[in-house]
Structure formats: C-alpha cells, structure tokens
CSV table of C-alpha atoms and ligand atoms in Angstrom, one decimal:
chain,number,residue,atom,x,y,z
A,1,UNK,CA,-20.4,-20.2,39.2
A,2,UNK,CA,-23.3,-22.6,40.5
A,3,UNK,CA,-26.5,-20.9,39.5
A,4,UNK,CA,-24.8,-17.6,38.7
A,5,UNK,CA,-23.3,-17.4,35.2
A,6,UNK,CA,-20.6,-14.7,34.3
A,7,UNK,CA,-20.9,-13.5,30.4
A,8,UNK,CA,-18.1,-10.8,29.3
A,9,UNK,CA,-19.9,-9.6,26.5
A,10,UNK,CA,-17.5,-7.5,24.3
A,11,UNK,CA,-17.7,-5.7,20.9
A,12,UNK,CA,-14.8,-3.5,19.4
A,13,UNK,CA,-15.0,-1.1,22.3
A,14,UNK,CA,-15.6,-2.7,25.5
A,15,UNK,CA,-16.4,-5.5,27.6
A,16,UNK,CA,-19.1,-6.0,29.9
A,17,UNK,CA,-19.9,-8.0,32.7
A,18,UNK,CA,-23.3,-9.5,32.2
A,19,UNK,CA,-24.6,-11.6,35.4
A,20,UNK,CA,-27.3,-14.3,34.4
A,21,UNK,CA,-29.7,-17.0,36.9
A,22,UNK,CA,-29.0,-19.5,34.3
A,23,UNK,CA,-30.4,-23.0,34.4
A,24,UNK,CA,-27.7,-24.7,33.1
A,25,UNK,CA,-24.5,-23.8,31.1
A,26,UNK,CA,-25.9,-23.4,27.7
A,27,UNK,CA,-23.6,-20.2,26.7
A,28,UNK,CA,-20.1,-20.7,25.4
A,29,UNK,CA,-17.2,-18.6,24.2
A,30,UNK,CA,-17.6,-16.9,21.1
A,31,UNK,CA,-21.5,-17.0,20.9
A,32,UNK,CA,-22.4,-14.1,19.4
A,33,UNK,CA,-25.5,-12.6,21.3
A,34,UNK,CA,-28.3,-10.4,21.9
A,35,UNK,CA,-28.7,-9.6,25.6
A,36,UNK,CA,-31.4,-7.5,27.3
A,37,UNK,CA,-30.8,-6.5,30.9
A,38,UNK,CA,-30.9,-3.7,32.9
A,39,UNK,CA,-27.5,-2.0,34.0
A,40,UNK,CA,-26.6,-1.9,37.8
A,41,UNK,CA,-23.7,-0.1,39.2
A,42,UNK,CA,-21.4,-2.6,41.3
A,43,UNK,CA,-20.8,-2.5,44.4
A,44,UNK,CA,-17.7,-0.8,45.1
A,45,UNK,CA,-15.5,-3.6,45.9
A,46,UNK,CA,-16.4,-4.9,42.8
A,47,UNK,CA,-15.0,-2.1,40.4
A,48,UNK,CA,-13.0,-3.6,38.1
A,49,UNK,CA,-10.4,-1.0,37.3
A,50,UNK,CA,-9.3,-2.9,33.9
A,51,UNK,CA,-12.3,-2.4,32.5
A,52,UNK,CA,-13.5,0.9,30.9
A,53,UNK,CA,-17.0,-0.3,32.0
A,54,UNK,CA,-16.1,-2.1,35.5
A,55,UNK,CA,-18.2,-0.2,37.5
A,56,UNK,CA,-21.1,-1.3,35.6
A,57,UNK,CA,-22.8,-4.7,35.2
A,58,UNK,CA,-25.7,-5.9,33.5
A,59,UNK,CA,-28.6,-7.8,34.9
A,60,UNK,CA,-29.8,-10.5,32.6
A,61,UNK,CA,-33.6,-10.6,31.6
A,62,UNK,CA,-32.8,-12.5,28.6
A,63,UNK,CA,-30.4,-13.9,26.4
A,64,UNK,CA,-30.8,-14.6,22.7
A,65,UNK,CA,-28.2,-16.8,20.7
A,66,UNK,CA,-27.4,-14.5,17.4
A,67,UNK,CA,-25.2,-17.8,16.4
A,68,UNK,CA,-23.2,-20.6,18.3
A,69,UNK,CA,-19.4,-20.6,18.1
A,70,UNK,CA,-19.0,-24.5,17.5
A,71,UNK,CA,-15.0,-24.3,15.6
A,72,UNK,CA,-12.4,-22.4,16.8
A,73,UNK,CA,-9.3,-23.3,14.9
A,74,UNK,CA,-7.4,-20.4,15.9
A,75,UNK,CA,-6.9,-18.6,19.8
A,76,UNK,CA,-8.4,-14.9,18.8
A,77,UNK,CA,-7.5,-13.3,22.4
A,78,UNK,CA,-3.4,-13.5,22.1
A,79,UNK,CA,-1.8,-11.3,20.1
A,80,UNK,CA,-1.5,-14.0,17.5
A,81,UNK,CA,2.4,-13.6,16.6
A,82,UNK,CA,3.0,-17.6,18.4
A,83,UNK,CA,0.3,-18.5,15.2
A,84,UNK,CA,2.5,-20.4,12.3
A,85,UNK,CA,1.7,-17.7,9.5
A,86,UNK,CA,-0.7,-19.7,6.9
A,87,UNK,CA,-3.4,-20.9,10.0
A,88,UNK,CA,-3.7,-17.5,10.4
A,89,UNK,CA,-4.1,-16.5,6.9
A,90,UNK,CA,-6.6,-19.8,6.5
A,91,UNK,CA,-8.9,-18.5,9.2
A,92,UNK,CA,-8.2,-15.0,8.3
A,93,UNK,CA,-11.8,-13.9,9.4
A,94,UNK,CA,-10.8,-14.8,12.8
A,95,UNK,CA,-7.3,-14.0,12.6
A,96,UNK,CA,-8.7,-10.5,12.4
A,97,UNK,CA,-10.8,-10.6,15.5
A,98,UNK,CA,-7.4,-10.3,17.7
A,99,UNK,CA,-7.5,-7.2,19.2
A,100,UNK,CA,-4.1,-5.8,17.4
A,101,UNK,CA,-5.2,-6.6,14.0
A,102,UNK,CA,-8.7,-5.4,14.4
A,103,UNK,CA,-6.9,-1.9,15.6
A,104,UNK,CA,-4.9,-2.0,12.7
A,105,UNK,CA,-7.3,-2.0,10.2
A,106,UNK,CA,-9.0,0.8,12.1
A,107,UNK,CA,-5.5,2.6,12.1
A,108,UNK,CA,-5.1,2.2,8.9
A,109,UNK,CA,-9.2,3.2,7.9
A,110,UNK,CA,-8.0,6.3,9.9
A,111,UNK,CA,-5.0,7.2,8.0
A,112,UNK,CA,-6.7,7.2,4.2
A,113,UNK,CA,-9.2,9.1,5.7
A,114,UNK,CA,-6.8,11.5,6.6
A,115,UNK,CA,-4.8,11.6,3.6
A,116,UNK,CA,-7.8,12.0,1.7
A,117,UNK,CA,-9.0,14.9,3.7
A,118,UNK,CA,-5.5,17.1,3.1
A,119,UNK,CA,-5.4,16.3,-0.3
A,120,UNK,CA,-9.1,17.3,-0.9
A,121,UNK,CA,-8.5,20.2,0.6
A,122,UNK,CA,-5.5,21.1,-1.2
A,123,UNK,CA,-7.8,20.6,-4.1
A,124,UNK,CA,-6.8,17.3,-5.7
A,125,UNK,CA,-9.4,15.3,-7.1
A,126,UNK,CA,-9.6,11.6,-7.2
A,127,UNK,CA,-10.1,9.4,-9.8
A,128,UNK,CA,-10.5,6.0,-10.5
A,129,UNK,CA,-9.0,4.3,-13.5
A,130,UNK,CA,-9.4,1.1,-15.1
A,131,UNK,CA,-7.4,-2.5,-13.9
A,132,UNK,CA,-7.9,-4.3,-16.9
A,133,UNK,CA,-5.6,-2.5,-19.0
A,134,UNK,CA,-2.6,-2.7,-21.3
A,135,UNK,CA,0.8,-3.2,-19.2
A,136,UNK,CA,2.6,-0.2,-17.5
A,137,UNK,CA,6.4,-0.8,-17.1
A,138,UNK,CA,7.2,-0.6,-13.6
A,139,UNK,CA,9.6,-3.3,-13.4
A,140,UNK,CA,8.1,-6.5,-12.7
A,141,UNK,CA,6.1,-9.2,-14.4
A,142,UNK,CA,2.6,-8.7,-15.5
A,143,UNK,CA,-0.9,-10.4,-14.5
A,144,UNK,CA,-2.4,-11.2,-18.0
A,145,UNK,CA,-6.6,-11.9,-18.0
A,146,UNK,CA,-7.4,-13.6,-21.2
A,147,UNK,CA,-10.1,-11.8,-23.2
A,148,UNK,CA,-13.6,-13.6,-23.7
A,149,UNK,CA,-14.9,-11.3,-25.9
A,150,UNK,CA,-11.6,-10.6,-27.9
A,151,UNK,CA,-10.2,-14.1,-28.1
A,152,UNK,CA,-6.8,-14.7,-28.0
A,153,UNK,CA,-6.2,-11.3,-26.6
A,154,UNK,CA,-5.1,-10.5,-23.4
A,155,UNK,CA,-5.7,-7.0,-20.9
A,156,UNK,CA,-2.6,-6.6,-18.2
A,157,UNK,CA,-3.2,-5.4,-14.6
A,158,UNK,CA,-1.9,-2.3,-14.2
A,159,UNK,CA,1.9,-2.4,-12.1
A,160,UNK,CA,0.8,0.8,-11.3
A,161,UNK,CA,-2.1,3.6,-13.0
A,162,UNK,CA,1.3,5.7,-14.2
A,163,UNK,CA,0.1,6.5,-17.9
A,164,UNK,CA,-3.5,6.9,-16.8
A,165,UNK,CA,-2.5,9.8,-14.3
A,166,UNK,CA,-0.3,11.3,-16.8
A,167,UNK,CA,-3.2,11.2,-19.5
A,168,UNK,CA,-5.7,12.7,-16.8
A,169,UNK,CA,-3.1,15.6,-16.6
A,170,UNK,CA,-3.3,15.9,-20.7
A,171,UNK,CA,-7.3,16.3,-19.4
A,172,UNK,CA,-6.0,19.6,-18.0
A,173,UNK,CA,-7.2,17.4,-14.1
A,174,UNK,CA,-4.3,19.2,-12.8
A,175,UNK,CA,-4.3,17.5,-9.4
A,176,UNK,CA,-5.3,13.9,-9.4
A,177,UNK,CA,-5.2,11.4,-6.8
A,178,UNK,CA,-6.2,7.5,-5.8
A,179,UNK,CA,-5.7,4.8,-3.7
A,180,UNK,CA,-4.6,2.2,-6.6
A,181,UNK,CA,-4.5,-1.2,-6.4
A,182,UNK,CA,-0.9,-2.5,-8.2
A,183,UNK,CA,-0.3,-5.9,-9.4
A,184,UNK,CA,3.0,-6.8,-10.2
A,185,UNK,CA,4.5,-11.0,-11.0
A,186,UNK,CA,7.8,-10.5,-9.3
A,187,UNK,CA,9.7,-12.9,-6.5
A,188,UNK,CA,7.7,-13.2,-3.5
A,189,UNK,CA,9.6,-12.2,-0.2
A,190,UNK,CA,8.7,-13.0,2.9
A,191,UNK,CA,6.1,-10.2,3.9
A,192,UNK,CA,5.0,-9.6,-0.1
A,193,UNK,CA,2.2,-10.4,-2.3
A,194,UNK,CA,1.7,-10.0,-5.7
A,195,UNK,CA,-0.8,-6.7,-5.3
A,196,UNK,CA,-0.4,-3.6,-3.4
A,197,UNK,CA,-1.9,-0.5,-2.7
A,198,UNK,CA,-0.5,2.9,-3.4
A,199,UNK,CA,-1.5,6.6,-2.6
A,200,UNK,CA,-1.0,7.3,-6.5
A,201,UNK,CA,-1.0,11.1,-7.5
A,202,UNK,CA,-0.2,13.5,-10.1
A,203,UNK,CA,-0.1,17.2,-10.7
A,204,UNK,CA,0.6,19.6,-13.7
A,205,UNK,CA,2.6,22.6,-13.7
A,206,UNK,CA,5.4,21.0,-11.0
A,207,UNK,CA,9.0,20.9,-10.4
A,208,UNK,CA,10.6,18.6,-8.1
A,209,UNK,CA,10.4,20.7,-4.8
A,210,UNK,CA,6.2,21.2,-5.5
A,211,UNK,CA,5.5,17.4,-5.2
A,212,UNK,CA,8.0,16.9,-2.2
A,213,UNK,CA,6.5,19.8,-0.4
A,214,UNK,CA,3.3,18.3,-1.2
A,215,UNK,CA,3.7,15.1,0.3
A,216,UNK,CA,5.9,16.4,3.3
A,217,UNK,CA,2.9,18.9,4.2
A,218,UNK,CA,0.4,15.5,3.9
A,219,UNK,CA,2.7,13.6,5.9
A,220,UNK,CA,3.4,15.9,9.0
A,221,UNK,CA,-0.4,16.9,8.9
A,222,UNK,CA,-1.7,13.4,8.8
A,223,UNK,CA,0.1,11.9,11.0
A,224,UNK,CA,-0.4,14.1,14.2
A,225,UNK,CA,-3.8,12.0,14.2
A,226,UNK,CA,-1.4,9.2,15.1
A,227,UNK,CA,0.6,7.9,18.0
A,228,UNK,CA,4.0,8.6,16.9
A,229,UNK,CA,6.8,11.3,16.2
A,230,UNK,CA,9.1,12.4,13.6
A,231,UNK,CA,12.2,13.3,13.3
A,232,UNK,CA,12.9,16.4,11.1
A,233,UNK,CA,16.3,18.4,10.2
A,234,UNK,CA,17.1,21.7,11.9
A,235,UNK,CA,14.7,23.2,9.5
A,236,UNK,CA,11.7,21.3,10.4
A,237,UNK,CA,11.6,19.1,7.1
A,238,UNK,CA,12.9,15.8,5.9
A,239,UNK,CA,16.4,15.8,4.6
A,240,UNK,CA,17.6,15.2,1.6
A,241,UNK,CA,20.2,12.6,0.3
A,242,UNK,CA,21.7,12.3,-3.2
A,243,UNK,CA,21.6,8.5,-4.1
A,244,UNK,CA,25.5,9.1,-4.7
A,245,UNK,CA,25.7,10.1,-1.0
A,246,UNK,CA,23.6,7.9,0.5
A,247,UNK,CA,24.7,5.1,-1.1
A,248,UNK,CA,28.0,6.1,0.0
A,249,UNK,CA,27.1,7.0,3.7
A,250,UNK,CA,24.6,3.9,4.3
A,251,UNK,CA,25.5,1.4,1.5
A,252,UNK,CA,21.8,1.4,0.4
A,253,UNK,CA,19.5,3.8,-1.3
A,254,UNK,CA,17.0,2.8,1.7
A,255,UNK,CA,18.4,3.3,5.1
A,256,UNK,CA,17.7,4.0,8.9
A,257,UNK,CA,18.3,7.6,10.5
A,258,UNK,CA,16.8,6.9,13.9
A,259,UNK,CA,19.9,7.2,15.9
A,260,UNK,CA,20.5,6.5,19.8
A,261,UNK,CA,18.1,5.7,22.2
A,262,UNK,CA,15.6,6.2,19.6
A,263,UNK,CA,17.5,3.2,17.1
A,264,UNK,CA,14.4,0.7,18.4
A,265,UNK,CA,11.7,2.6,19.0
A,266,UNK,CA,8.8,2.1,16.6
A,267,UNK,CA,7.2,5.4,17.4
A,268,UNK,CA,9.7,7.6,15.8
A,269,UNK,CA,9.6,7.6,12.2
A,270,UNK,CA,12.3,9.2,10.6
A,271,UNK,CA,11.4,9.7,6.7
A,272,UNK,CA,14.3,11.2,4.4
A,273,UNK,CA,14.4,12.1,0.8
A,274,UNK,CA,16.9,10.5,-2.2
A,275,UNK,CA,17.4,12.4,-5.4
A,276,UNK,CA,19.8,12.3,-8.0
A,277,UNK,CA,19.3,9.0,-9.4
A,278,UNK,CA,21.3,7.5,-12.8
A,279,UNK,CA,18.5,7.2,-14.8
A,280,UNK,CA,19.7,4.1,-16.5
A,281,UNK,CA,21.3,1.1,-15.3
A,282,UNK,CA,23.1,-1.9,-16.8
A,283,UNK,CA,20.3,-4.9,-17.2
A,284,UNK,CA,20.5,-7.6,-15.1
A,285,UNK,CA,20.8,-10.7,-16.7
A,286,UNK,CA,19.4,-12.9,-14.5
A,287,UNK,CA,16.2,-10.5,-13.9
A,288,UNK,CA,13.5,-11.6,-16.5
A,289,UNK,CA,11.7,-8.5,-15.9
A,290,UNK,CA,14.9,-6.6,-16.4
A,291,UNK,CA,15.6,-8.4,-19.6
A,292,UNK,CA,12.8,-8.3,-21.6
A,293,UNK,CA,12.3,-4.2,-20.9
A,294,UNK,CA,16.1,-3.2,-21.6
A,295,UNK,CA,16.5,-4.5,-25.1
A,296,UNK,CA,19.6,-2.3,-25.8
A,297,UNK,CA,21.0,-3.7,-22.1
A,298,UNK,CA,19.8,-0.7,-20.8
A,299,UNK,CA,17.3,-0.2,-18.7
A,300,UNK,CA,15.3,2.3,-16.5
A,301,UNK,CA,16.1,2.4,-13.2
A,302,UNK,CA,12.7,3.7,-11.8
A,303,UNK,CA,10.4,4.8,-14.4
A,304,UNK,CA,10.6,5.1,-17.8
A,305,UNK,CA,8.5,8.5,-17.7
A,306,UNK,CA,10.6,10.5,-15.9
A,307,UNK,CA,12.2,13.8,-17.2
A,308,UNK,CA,16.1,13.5,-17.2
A,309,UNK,CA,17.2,16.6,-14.9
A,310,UNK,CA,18.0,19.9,-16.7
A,311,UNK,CA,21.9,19.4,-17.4
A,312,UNK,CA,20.9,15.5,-18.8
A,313,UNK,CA,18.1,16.8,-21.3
A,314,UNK,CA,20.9,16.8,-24.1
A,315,UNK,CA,22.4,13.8,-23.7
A,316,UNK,CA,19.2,12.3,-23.0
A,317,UNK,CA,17.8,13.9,-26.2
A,318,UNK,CA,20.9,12.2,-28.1
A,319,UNK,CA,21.5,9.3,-26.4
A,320,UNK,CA,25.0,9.9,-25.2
A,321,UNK,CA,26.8,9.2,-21.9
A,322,UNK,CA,23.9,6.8,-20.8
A,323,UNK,CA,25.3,5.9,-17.3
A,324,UNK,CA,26.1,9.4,-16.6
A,325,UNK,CA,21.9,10.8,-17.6
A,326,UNK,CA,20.4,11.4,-13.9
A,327,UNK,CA,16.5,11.3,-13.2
A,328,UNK,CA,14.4,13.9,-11.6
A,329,UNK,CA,13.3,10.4,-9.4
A,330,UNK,CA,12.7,11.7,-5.9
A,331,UNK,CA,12.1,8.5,-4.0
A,332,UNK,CA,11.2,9.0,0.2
A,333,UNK,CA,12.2,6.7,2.9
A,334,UNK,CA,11.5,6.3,6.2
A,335,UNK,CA,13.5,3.8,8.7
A,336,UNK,CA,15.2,1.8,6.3
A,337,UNK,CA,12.2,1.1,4.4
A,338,UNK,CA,11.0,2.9,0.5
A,339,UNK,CA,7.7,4.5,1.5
A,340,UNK,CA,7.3,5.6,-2.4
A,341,UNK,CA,8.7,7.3,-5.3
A,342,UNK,CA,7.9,9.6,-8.0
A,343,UNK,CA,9.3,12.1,-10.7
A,344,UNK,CA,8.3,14.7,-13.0
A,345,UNK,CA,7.9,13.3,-16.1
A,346,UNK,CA,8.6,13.4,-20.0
A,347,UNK,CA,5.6,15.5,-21.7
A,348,UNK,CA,6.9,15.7,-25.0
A,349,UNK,CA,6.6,13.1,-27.7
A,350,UNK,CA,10.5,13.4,-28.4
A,351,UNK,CA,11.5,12.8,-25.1
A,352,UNK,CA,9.6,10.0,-24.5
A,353,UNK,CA,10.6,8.7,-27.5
A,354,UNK,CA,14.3,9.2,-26.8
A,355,UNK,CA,14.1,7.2,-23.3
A,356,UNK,CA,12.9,3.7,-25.2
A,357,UNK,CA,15.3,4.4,-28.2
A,358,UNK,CA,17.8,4.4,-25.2
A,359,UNK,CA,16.3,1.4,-23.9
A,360,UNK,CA,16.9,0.0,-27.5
A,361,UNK,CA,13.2,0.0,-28.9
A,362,UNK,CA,12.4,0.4,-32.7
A,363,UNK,CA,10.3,3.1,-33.7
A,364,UNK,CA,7.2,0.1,-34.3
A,365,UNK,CA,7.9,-0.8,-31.0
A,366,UNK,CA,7.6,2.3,-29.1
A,367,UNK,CA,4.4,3.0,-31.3
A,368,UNK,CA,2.8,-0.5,-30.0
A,369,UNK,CA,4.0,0.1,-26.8
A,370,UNK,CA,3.3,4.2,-25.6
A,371,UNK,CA,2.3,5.4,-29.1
A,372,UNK,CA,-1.5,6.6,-27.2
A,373,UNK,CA,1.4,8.6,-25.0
A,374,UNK,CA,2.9,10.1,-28.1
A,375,UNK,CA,-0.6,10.7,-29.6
A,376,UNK,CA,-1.7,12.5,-26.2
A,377,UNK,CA,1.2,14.4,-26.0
A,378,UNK,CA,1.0,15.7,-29.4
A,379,UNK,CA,-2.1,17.1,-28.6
A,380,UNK,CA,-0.9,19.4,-25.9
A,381,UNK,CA,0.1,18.5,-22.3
A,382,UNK,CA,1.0,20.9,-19.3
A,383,UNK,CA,4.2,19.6,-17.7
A,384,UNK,CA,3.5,17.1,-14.9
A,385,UNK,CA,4.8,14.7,-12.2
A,386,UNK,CA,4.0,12.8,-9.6
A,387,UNK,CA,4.9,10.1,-6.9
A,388,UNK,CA,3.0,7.2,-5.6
A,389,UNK,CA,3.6,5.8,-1.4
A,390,UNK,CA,2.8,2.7,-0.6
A,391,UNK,CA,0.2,2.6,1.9
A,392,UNK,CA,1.1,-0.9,3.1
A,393,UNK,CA,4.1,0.0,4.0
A,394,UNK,CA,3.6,3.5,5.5
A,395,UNK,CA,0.1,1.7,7.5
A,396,UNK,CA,2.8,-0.6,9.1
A,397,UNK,CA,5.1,1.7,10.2
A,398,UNK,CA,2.5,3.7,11.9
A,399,UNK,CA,1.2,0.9,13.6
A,400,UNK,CA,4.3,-0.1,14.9
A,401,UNK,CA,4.3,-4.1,12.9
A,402,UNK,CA,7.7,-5.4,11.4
A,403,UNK,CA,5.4,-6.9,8.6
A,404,UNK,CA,3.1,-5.7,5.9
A,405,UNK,CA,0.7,-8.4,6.4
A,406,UNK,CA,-0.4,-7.5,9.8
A,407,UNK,CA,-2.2,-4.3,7.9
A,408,UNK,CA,-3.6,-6.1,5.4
A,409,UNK,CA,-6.8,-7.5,5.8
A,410,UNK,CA,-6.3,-10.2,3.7
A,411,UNK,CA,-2.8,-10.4,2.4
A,412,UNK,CA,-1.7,-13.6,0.1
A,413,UNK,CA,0.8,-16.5,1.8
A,414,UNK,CA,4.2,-16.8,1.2
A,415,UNK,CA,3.7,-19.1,-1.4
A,416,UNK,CA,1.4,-17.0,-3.5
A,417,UNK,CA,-2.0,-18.3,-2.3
A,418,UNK,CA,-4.8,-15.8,-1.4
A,419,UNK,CA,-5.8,-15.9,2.5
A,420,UNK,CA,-9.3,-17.9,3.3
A,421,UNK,CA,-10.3,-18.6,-0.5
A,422,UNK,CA,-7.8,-21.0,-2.2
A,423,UNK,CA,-6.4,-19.4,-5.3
A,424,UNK,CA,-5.5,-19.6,-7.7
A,425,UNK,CA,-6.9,-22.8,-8.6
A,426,UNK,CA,-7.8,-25.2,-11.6
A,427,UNK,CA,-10.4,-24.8,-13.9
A,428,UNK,CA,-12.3,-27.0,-16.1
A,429,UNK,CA,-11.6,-26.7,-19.4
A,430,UNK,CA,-15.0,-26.4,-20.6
A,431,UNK,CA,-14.7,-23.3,-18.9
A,432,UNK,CA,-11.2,-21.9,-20.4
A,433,UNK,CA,-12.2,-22.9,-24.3
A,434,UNK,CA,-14.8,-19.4,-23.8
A,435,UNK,CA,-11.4,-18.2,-24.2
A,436,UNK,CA,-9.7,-20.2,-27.0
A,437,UNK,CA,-9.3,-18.7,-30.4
B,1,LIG,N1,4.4,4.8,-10.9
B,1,LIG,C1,5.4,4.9,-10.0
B,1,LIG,C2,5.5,3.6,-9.1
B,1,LIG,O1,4.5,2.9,-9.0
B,1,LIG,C3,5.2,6.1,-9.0
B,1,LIG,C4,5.3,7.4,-9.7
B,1,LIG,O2,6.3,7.6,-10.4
B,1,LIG,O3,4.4,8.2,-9.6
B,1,LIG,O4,6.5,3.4,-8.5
C-alpha cells in the first residue's frame, strides 16, 4: 500500500502482521524469511479479532530473504480437496503445507504418542523387527528384493511382523509392541497403497477377552486427547457381534452403528467387536493370492496362526468338518470401516501343523515354509495372541477425512507410483546383473 508494505508472516501457529517502509515491492508470497522488528500493540480499531495475534504488529527494522518462492504449482491456502489427486501427490511437500493436512500429521504425531504412552505404561515393550524377511501369509502378494550378496535369492517384505511377534513371545517378551510398516502386492483401491502401518502387538499368557480389554482400555484412554466421542453399550464398552450375526444384521462383517442424528457426524466414532469367525473358507479362484496359499481349496480366512476356539480344537486337530472349525479371530470396527484384527494363536507344533495340512500342504512344505515356527515352538512357548490396528485408518477417522491418504504424509497414487519421487522406475542393467546368478 504505497510506501507501506503489509507482510503476514505465519508459521504453524500463527500469523502476524509485519508493517515495513519498503522501497519497492521486493517480497512476495511464500518467501520464507527472517524478520527483525520490534512488536507494537495496535491501535484499537485495528484489532483484528481473526487473528490469535491481532492486537499485535510488528515493526520492521529488517527483512532477510531465508529463500524466494519463484514456483508454485499448487494453491497451499485452500483446503486442497478442488486439487485433481496426483498434483497434489506430485508436489506433496507443498500439498502438506495446507493447513488441514499439516494438522493431520500433527493429529496423527499426537495419537502414537499416546498409544505409546498407555502401552508403556501397561508395560509393553517395543520392538523392532526386521523388513527384509521371508514372506508372512497375510493374504496378499508379496514384495520380493533380490539378494546381492546371495544371488538368485530373494528376502520378502513382511505383510505384517506376525511370526516375529509370536517368536519374541517364545523370548519369554511377554508384551511386545510396534508401529510396523506392512507391505502387501494386492489390487490397489482407490484410497490404498501397497504399504501400511499397523499398531502390531502381542502378549503371552492371553485369552480372547485380555487382548480386547487391552485395546478397548488404549482406545477410550487415548482418544479423550482427541476431538471426538464414542459411542459405548449400556455397559460402557464396545459391543460385540458374532460374524454369523452381523453378517446377518448388516450384510457385512464391517458395518456402521452411528444411528440418527449422529449417522453423519464424523466426530462420533462408534467401534464394535466381530468374533466367531469360520476359520476356513472356500478359495477364490479368481484371487491369485487366494490360490496359491489354499492348495487343498481351503484357505484361511484371517490368519493362519490362530487357535481354533475350544469346541473346534478336535476337529481342527483331525481335519474334519472344515467349514464348520471357527477362529478365536476377534477383528474391531468402527463406522463401517476394519480398524484391525487379531487372535490368539496356535503355540504348539501340532496345531500349527494341522492348520496347513488343512490348507493342503505336505509335510516338506510346511517345514520350508513355518518349520523355524515348529522348531521355536518345540522349544517351549507360553500361550499367546495378539491383534494389530491399522493406524491409517484409525488416524483418519479421528481426523474426521473420508480418505487414508489425507493422513499420510506421503501416500502412493492410485496407479501405484510413490508421491514426489517417481517410482518405481527402470534400471540399467549394468546395475541389475549385481544381482544375476
Ligand atoms: N498379523 C495380523 C494382520 O496383520 C494381525 C494379528 O493377527 O495380530 O492382520
């Protein structure tokens, strides 16, 4: 404004005016700068009641250009949703600058920090274990890495750190815990990429009720940091479906119980659990994944280290009335959404080995696949289960977003390409004959 220039000078928390004698117009938008002034209250007429520090301005001495904003591909100030999807993903770096997804990574930095803190408390310790690895059965595809120093061999990215877990429990751990990165090849839907992250945990000496009540008490803690509410039953806990029922009632194992004038409202969360799942199902033929896992046509419907439920161990042990075995799979949900899943597990050798020879493996091939399972096992292991939530998920329903990539810092596209960096991509092939045999 003629001599006078007007800099709002912002960082995460707040903006200030900044008033500057300026010689010409030599600041632009998006400059990032170092400003020394002194601060002068405004006049009164001048509050700016918007502004968490509009009664304040600062008086330029000096200005010093940290670094010019000369490309803006992308607005940052709207809330970014009238974007098409893979601009924003291109110029991710800026894409996050919009106020709404820079709070949701801070929500989301807030919530691990709270489950952490419960579960320390409640003693849990958490581990790390390895991503290149030897493929965990989850369901899906796997990501192969071609070995360098082992040619012609190949490690697998973990689908999820399920065997690890269960061997830190034959390392008498007793309550593990981690925030595991999963990697898993299967169809890309709209708002998925081809990793994850899970709150992954495990602990000995459990039944069913130990880990639910676990992850209940985390959930109801945690999230009174949060802007939202949940709905409980008369008791003051989640309820609890069987799959039969809730299948029957809602025609999904994943449904919606936020009911009325609540039905819309993003800040009621309304989490449920399903138990009683058939531990088997029929393959699907036209699932790859499914295919090549259920070699008897036969497959696992959730995890093929689960512990059938008490009345199923025979037939489980003998391989008889397959459809009719049911799992000790407890999987939670919250407003038509799977938040995560989890069971107690096999911990013998024999039953382990009876829930592949029901999946129709030979006894070589359960040795190639799970026999350092069996070998752990035979040394001694406490009874154990677990249950892993996906933090994606559970970060967007807390902050309110219909998709998991606006809590994900950098999520892939919907084709499969990472965000910013443009992989996967070629490589020469002097480089991929390191790996040849
Ligand atoms: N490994 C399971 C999953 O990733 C979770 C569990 O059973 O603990 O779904």
């Amino acid at each position: 404004m003629g001599k006078i220039t007007f800099i709002d000078l912002s960082d995460n928390d707040a903006t200030i005016q900044c008033v500057y004698f300026s010689k010409g117009n030599e600041v632009s938008r998006n400059d990032y700068l170092e400003i020394i002034g002194f601060i002068k209250k405004r006049s009164e007429k001048n509050f700016n009641s918007n502004e968490i520090l509009g009664e304040i301005e600062l008086d330029v001495e000096s200005v010093t250009k940290l670094s010019k904003s000369t490309n803006m591909p992308i607005p940052t100030d709207t809330d970014g949703y009238e974007v098409n999807e893979d601009t924003r993903l291109r110029y991710r770096y800026l894409d996050l600058r919009r106020e709404r997804l820079n709070r949701n990574l801070r929500l989301r930095s807030r919530l691990v920090h709270q489950l952490r803190q419960y579960l320390i408390e409640k003693d849990f310790i958490e581990v790390e274990t390895p991503y290149l690895t030897k493929a965990t059965m989850e369901g899906a595809r796997n990501f192969i890495v071609p070995s360098r120093l082992n040619k012609g061999s190949y490690y697998a990215l973990p689908q999820s750190p399920q065997q690890y877990k269960q061997l830190l429990m034959c390392s008498d751990i007793n309550r593990y815990f981690q925030f595991a990165k999963c990697f898993r090849d299967e169809d890309l839907r709209a708002d998925r990429g081809f990793e994850f992250t899970q709150l992954d945990l495990e602990m000995s000496y459990v039944k069913e009720a130990d880990v639910m009540g676990t992850i209940e008490g985390m959930i109801k803690e945690s999230l009174k940091q949060f802007d939202c509410e949940l709905r409980l039953d008369g008791e003051g806990n989640f309820p609890v479906f069987d799959y039969k029922d809730a299948i029957k009632k809602f025609g999904a194992d994943k449904f919606d119980l936020r009911q009325g004038k609540d039905k819309d409202n993003s800040k009621v969360l309304a989490f449920a659990w399903v138990v009683r799942f058939p531990f088997f199902k029929k393959v699907d033929k036209l699932d790859e994944a499914e295919v090549m896992d259920g070699k008897s046509g036969w497959t696992f419907t959730h995890n093929p280290f689960s512990r059938p439920i008490d009345e199923c161990v025979d037939d489980h042990m003998n391989g008889k009335n397959i459809g009719g075995i049911y799992t000790t799979q407890y999987d939670l949900v919250c407003n038509g959404y799977e938040i995560g899943g989890g069971s107690i597990r096999a911990h013998t050798p024999e039953m382990l080995k009876a829930t592949y020879k029901i999946m129709g493996y030979t006894d070589e091939e359960i040795e190639a696949l799970v026999g350092h399972m069996i070998e752990a096992f035979e040394s001694g292991c406490p009874p154990h289960g677990g249950i892993a939530l996906g933090m994606d998920r559970l970060s967007m329903l807390i902050a309110g977003e219909k998709s998991l990539k606006e809590v994900i810092a950098f999520p892939m596209t919907a084709s499969g390409k990472t965000a910013v960096m443009d992989a996967p991509g070629r490589l020469p092939k002097k480089d991929l004959k390191i790996y040849a045999e």
